[in-house]
Coordinates of C-alpha atoms in Angstrom, one line a residue:
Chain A
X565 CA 12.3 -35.8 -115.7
X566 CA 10.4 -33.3 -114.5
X567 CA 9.6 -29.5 -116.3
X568 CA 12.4 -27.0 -114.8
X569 CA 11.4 -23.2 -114.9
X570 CA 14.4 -22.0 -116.0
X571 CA 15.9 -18.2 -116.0
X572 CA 18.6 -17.8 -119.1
X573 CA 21.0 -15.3 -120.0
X574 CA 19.0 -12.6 -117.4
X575 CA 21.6 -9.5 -117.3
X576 CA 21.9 -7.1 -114.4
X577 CA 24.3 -4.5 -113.0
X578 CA 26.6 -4.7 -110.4
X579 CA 24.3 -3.3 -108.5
X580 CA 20.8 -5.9 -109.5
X581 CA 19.4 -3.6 -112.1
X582 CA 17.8 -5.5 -115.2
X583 CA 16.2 -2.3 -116.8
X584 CA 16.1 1.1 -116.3
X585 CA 12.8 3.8 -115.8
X586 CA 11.0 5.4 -118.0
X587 CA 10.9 2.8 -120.7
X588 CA 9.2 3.8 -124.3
X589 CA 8.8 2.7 -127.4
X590 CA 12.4 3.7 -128.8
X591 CA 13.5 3.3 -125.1
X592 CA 12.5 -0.5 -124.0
X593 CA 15.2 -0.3 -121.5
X594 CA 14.6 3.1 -119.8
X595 CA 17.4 5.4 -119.2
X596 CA 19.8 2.2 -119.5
X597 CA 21.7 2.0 -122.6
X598 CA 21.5 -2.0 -122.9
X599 CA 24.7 -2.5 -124.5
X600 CA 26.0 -2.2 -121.0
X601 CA 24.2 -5.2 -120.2
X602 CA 24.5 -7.4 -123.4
X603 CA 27.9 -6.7 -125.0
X604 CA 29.2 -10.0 -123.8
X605 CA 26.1 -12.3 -125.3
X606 CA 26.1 -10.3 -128.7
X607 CA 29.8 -11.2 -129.1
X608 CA 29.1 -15.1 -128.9
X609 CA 28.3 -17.2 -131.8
X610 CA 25.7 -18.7 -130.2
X611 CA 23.6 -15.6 -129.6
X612 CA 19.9 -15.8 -130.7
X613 CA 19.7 -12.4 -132.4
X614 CA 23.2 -12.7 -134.5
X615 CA 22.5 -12.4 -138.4
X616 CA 26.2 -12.5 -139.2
X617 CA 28.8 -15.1 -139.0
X618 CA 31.3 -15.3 -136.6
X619 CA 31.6 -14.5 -132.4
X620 CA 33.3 -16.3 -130.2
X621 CA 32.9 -19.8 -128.7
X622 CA 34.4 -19.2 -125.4
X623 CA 33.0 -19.9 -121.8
X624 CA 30.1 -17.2 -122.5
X625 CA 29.0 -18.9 -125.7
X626 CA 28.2 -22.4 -123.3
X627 CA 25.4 -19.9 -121.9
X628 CA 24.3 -18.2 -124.9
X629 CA 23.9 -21.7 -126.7
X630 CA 22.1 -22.9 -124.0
X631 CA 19.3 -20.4 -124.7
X632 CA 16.8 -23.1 -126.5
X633 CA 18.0 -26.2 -125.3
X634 CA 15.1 -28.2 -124.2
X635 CA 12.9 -25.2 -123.8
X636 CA 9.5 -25.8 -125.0
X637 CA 7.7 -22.3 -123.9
X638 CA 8.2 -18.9 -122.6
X639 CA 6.9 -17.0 -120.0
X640 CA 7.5 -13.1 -120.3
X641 CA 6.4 -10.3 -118.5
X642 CA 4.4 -7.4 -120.4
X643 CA 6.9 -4.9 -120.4
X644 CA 9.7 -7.7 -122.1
X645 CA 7.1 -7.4 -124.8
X646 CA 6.4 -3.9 -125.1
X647 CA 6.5 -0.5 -123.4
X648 CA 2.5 -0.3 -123.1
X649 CA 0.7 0.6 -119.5
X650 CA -3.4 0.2 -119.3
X651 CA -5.8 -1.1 -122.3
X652 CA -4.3 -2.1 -125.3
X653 CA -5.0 0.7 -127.9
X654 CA -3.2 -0.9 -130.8
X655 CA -3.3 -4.5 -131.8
X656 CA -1.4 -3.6 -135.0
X657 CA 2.0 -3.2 -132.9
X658 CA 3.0 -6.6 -132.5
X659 CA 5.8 -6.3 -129.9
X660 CA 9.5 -5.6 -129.8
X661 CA 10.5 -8.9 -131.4
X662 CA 10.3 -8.2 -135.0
X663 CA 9.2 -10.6 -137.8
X664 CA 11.3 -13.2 -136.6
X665 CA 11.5 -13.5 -132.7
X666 CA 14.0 -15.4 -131.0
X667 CA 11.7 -17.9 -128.8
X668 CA 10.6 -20.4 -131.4
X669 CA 7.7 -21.2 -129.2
X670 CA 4.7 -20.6 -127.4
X671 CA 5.4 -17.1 -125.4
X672 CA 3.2 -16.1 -122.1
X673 CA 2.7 -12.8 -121.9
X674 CA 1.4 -11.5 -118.0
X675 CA -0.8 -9.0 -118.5
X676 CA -3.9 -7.7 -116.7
X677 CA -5.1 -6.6 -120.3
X678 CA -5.9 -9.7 -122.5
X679 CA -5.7 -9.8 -125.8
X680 CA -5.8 -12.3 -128.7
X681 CA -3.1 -14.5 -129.5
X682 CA -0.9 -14.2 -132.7
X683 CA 1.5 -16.0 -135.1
X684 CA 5.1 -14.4 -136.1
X685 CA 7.3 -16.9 -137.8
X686 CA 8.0 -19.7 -135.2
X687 CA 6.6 -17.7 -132.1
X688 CA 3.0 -17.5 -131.0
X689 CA 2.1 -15.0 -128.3
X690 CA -0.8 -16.0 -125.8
X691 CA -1.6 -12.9 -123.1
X692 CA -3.2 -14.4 -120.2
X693 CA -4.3 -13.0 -117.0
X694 CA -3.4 -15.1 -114.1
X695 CA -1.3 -15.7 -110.9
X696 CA 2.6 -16.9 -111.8
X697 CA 1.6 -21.1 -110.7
X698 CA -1.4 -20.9 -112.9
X699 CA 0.4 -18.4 -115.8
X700 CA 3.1 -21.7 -115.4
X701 CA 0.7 -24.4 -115.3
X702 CA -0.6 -23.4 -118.8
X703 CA 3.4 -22.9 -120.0
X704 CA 4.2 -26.4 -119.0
X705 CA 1.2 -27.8 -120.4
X706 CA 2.4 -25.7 -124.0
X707 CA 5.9 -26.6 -123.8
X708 CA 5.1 -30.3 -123.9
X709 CA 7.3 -31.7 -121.9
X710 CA 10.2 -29.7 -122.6
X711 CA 11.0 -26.9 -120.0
X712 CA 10.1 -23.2 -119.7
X713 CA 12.3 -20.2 -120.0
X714 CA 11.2 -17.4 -117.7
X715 CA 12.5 -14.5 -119.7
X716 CA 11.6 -11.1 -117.6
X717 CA 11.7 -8.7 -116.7
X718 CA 13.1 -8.7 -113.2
X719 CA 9.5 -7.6 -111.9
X720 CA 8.2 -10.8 -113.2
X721 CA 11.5 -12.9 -112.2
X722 CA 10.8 -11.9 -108.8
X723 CA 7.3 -12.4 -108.5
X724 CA 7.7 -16.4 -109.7
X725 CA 10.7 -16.2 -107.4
X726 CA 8.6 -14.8 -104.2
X727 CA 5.9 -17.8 -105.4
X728 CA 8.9 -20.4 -105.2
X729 CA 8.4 -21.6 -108.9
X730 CA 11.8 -21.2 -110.1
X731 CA 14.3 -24.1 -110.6
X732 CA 17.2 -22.6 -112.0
X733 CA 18.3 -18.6 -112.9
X734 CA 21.7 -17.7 -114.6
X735 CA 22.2 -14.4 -114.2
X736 CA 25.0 -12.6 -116.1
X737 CA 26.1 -9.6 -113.8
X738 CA 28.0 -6.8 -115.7
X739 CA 30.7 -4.4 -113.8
X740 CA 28.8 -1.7 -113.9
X741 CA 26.7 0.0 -111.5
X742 CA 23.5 1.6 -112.7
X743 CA 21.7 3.5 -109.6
X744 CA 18.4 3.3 -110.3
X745 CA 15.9 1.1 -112.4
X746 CA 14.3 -2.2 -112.1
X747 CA 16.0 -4.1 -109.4
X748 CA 15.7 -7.7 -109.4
X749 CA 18.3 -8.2 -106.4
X750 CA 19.6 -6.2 -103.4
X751 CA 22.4 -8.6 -103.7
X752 CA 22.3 -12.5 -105.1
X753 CA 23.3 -13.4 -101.4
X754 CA 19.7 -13.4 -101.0
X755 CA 18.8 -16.5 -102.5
X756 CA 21.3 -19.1 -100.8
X757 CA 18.7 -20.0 -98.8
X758 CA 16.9 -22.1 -101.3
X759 CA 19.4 -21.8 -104.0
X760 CA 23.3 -23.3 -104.4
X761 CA 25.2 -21.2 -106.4
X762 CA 28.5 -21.1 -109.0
X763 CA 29.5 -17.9 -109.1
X764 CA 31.8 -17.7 -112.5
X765 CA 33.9 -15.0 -113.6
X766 CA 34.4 -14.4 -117.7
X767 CA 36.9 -13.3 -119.7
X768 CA 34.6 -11.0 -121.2
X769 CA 34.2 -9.1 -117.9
X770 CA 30.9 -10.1 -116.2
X771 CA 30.5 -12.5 -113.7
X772 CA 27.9 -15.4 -114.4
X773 CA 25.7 -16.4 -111.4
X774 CA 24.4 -19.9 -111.9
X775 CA 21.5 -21.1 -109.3
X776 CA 19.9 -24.1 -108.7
X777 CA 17.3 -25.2 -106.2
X778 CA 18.9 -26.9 -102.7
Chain B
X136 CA 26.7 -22.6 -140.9
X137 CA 29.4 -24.9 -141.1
X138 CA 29.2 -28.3 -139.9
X139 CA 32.0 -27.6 -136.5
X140 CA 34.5 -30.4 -135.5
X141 CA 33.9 -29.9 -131.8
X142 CA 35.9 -32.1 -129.0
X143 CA 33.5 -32.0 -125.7
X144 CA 33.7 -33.4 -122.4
X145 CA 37.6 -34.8 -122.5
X146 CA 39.3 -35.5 -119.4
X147 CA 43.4 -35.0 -118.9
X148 CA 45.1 -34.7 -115.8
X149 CA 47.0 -31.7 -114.9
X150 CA 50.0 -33.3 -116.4
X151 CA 48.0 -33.9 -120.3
X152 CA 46.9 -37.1 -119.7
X153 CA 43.9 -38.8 -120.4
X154 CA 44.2 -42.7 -120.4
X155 CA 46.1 -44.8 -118.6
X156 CA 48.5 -47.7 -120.4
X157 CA 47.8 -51.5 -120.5
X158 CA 44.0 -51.2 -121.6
X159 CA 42.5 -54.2 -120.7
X160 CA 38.4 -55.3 -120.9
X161 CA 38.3 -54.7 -117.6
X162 CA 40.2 -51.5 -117.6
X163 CA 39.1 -49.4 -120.2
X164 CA 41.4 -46.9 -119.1
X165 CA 44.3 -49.1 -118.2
X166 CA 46.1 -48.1 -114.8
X167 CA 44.4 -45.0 -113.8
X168 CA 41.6 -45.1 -112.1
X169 CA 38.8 -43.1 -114.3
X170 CA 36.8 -41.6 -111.6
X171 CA 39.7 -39.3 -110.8
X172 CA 39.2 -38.0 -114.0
X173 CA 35.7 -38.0 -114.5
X174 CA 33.7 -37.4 -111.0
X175 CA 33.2 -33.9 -112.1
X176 CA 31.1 -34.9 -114.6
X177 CA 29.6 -37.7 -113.0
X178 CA 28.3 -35.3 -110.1
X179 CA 25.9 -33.3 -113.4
X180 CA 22.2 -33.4 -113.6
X181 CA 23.1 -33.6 -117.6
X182 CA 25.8 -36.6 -117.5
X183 CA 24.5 -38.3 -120.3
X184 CA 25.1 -41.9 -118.2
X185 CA 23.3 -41.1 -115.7
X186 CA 20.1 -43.3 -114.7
X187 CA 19.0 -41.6 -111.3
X188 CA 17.0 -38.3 -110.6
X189 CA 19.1 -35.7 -109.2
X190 CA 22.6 -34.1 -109.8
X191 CA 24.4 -30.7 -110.2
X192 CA 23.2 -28.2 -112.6
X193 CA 25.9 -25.2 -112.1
X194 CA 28.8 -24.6 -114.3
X195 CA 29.6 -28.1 -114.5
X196 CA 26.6 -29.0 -115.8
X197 CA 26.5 -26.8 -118.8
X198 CA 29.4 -28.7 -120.5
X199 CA 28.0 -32.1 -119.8
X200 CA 24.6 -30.8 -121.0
X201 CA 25.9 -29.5 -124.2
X202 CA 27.7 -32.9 -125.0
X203 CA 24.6 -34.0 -127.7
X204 CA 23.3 -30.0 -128.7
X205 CA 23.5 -29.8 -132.6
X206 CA 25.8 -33.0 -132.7
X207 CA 24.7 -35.9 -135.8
X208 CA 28.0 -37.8 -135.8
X209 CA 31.1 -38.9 -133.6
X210 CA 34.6 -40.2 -134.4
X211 CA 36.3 -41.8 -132.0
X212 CA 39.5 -44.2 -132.1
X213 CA 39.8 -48.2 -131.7
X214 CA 40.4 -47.9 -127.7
X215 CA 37.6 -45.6 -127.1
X216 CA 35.5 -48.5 -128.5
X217 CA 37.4 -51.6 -127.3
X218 CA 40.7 -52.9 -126.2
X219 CA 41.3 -54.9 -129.0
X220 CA 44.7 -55.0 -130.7
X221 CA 45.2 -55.9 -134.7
X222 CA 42.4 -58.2 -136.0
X223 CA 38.7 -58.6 -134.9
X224 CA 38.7 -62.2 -133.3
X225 CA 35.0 -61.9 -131.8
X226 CA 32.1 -59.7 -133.6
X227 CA 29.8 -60.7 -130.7
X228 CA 31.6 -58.3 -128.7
X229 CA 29.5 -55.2 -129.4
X230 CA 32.1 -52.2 -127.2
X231 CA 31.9 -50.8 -123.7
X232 CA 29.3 -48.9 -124.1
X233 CA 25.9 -51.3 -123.2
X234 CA 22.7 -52.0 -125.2
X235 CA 22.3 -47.9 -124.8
X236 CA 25.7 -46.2 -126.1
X237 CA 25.3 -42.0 -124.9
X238 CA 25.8 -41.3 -128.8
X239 CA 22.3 -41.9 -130.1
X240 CA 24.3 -40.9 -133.6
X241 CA 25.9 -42.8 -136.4
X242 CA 29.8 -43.3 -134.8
X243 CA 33.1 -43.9 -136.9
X244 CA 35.4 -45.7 -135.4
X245 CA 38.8 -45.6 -137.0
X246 CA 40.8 -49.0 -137.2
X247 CA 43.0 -50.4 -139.9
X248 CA 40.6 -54.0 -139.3
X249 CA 37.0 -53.0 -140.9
X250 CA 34.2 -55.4 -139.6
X251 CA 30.3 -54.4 -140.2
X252 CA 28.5 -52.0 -138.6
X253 CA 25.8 -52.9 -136.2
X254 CA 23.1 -50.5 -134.4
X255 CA 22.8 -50.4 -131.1
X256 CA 19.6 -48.9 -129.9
X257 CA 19.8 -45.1 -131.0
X258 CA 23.2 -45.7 -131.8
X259 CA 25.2 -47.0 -135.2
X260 CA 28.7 -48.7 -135.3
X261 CA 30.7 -48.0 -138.1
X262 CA 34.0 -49.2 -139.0
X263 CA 36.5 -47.1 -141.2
X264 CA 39.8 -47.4 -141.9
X265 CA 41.0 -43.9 -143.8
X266 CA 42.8 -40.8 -142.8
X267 CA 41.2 -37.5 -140.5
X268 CA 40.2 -35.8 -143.2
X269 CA 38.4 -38.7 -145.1
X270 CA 36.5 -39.6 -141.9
X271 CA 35.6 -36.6 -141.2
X272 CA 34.0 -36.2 -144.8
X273 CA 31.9 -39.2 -144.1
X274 CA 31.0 -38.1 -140.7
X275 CA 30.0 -35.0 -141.5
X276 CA 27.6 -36.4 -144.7
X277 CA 26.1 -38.6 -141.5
X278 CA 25.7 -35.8 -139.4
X279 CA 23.2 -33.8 -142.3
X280 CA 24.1 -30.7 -141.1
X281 CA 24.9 -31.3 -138.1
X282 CA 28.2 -30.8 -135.9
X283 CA 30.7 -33.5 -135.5
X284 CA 31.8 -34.9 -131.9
X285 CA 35.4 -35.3 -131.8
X286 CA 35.3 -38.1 -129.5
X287 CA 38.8 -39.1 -127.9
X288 CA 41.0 -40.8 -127.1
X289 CA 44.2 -38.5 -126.7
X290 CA 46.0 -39.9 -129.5
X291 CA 43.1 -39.9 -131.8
X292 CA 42.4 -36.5 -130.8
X293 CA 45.9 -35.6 -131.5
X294 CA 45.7 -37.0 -135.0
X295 CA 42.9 -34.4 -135.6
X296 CA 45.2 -31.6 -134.7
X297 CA 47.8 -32.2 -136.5
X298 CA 45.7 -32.4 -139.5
X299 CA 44.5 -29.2 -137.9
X300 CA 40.7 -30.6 -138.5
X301 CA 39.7 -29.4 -135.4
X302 CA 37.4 -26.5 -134.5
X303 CA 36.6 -26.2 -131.1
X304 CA 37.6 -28.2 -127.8
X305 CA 36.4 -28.6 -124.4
X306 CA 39.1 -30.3 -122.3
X307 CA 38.4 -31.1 -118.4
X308 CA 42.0 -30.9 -116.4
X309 CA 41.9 -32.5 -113.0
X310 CA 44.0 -31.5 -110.2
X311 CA 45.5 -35.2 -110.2
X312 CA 48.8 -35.7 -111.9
X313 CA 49.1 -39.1 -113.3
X314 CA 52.8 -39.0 -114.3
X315 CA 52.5 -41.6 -117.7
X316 CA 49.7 -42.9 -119.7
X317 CA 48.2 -41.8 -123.3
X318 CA 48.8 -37.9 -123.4
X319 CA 47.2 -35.2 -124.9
X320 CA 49.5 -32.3 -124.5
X321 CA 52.5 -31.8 -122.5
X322 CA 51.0 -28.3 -121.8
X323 CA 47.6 -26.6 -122.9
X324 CA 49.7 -23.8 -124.6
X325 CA 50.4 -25.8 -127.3
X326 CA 47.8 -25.1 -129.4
X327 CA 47.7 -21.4 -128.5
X328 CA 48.7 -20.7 -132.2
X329 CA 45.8 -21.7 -133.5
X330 CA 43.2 -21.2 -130.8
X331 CA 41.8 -18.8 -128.9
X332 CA 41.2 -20.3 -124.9
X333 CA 39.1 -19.5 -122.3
X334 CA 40.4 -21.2 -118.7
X335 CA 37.7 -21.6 -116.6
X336 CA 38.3 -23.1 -112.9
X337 CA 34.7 -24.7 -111.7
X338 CA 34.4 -25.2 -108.0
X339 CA 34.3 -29.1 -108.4
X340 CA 38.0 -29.0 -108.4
X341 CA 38.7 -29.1 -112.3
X342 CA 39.5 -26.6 -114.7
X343 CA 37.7 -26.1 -118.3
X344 CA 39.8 -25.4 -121.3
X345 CA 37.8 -23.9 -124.0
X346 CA 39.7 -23.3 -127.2
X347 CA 38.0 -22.0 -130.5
X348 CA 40.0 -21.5 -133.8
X349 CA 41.3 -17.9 -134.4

C-alpha cells in the first residue's frame, strides 16, 4: 500500500480559521483563544496531550485515537513549532512541544531558516528548506513505510493542498465564527473537486469533515 | 491504563439481530444473507479482509481501521469459529477464517469441548471452556497489556454484558430488518444504564452505536 499524506484532527472555525494573528510566544494561536478550537479532542481519552485518566470514548475519540495510527513522520510548518519570523536567534528554545512531544517520530519542520536537528524524548526535529514534493519525499523516506501526518498550520496545509500532495484531511470544524486569522478554507465546498467527503456532526458540537482523494 | 474489553465492528439489523438461525458450513450466518449486514464495511480502505487496492476511507473507514489498534487478544464464541454442535468430530477442520484469520492475535474460543490449539499464520486457536470472567483473565494475560476484542456473536456478546465485563462497544445497525435470528438487543436502549452512547448515522446507509461505560 502506498504512503498516504494524511491531515488529522486539523480544527477550524465555522468560518475556515485554524489560528488567529499576531501569534507570540505566550500567544501560539494569535488573538484566538484555542480552547474554542480543541475542547472537543481534550475531552477524549484518546487525546495525545491527556496526562490524566479518563475522557470519553464516543464518536470524537475514533478521530483522536486515530492520531498515530500508522503514521511514521510529520511534516509541520514553522509557526506549529514556534512563533519565530527571520534567523533563528536562539537554538536553546526548543519549540512549543515540551520535553515530551506528541509526534513520536521524525518531525519536518518548513522553514527558509535551517537549523540543526534535535532529539526530545521520542521526537526528532529536522528543519529543512525545500518545496512541499521534495519537503514530502524526505518525510516518506523517514517514516519508513508508514504514512505522514501533515500537521499545520493551515498556511502549510494549503500549500501541499495547492501542490496536490494530500490524500486525506479530517478537519474538525467548531460552531464558532472567528473573523479573522489564518484561513485555510473559504468554505470546504472547495475541494469536492478532487476530494469526496463525509461530513459528520458530533455530539460534542463540531462537525467532522472527512476527505479523501476521488 | 487498563487493559479495555472493547466489542468493534458488530453488525445487527435495525431489529437487534446479528446472525441468522440454522448455521450451516456453508452458511456461517444461517438464513440471512451477510452482505446485508456487512457491505458497509466491506466498501473500507481498512476492512481487514480486504485483498485489492482501493476502498472508502471516510467515516466508515475509521471503525474498520481501528478494528486491530491496541488490540493483543479476542474472545469470540463456538459459532463465530464454526458450526459445530457438542463434540469435535474432525480437528482437520481449522474454522472459517482461511490460512490468514484477520486476528493476527492469540483467540479464545469458548466451548464446553476443549481440543488443542493450533496457529494459523499470525493467528493462535485456543480452546477454553470457563466462564466471562475467567476468559477474559486469560485473554487479557495474552494480550500483555494490550486491549481485548470482544469478538461476537450476539449471544456471546450478551454473556459479557450480563457479567457486565464489557467496556466499550461499536455496534453497526443496518437499515434491514431481519425479523428472527440470534439477537443482540431488542433495542439499543437497553444498555443505556450502564453506557454512555454516541448514535452516529454514516452515509453508507448504517448507523454506528458507540457506547462507553459511565
Amino acid at each position: 500500500m502506498s504512503q498516504l499524506l494524511r491531515v488529522q484532527n486539523f480544527n477550524v472555525s465555522s468560518d475556515g480559521i485554524g489560528a488567529g494573528e499576531d501569534q507570540t510566544l505566550e500567544r501560539p494561536f494569535g488573538h484566538v483563544e484555542p480552547e474554542k478550537l480543541f475542547a472537543w479532542a481534550g475531552a477524549t481519552a484518546s487525546w495525545p496531550m491527556r496526562t490524566e485518566p479518563g475522557g470519553s470514548r464516543g464518536l470524537d475519540d475514533y478521530f483522536t485515537r486515530d492520531f498515530a495510527w500508522n503514521i511514521g513522520a510529520e511534516i509541520m510548518g514553522r509557526n506549529k513549532f514556534g512563533p519565530q519570523r527571520g534567523p533563528w536567534e536562539d537554538h536553546e528554545w526548543q519549540g512549543w512541544w515540551g520535553d515530551e512531544p506528541p509526534f513520536r517520530t521524525p518531525v519536518f519542520v518548513m522553514t527558509h531558516h535551517e537549523r540543526p536537528s534535535f532529539t526530545l524524548s521520542d521526537t526528532t526535529f529536522h528543519f529543512v528548506d525545500a518545496d512541499p514534493a521534495a519537503v514530502l519525499e524526505q518525510a516518506r523516506q523517514a517514516a519508513r513505510g508508514k504514512d505522514v501526518r501533515l500537521g499545520g498550520g493551515a498556511t502549510t496545509i494549503r500549500e501541499f493542498l495547492d501542490a496536490d500532495l494530500v490524500d486525506t484531511l479530517h478537519v474538525a470544524v467548531s460552531p464558532v465564527k472567528l473573523g479573522s486569522g489564518v484561513r485555510l478554507w473559504e468554505s470546504p465546498d472547495e475541494l469536492l473537486d478532487r476530494f469526496h467527503v463525509d461530513v459528520v456532526p458530533s455530539p460534542s458540537g463540531v462537525t467532522h469533515h472527512l476527505f479523501w482523494r476521488k
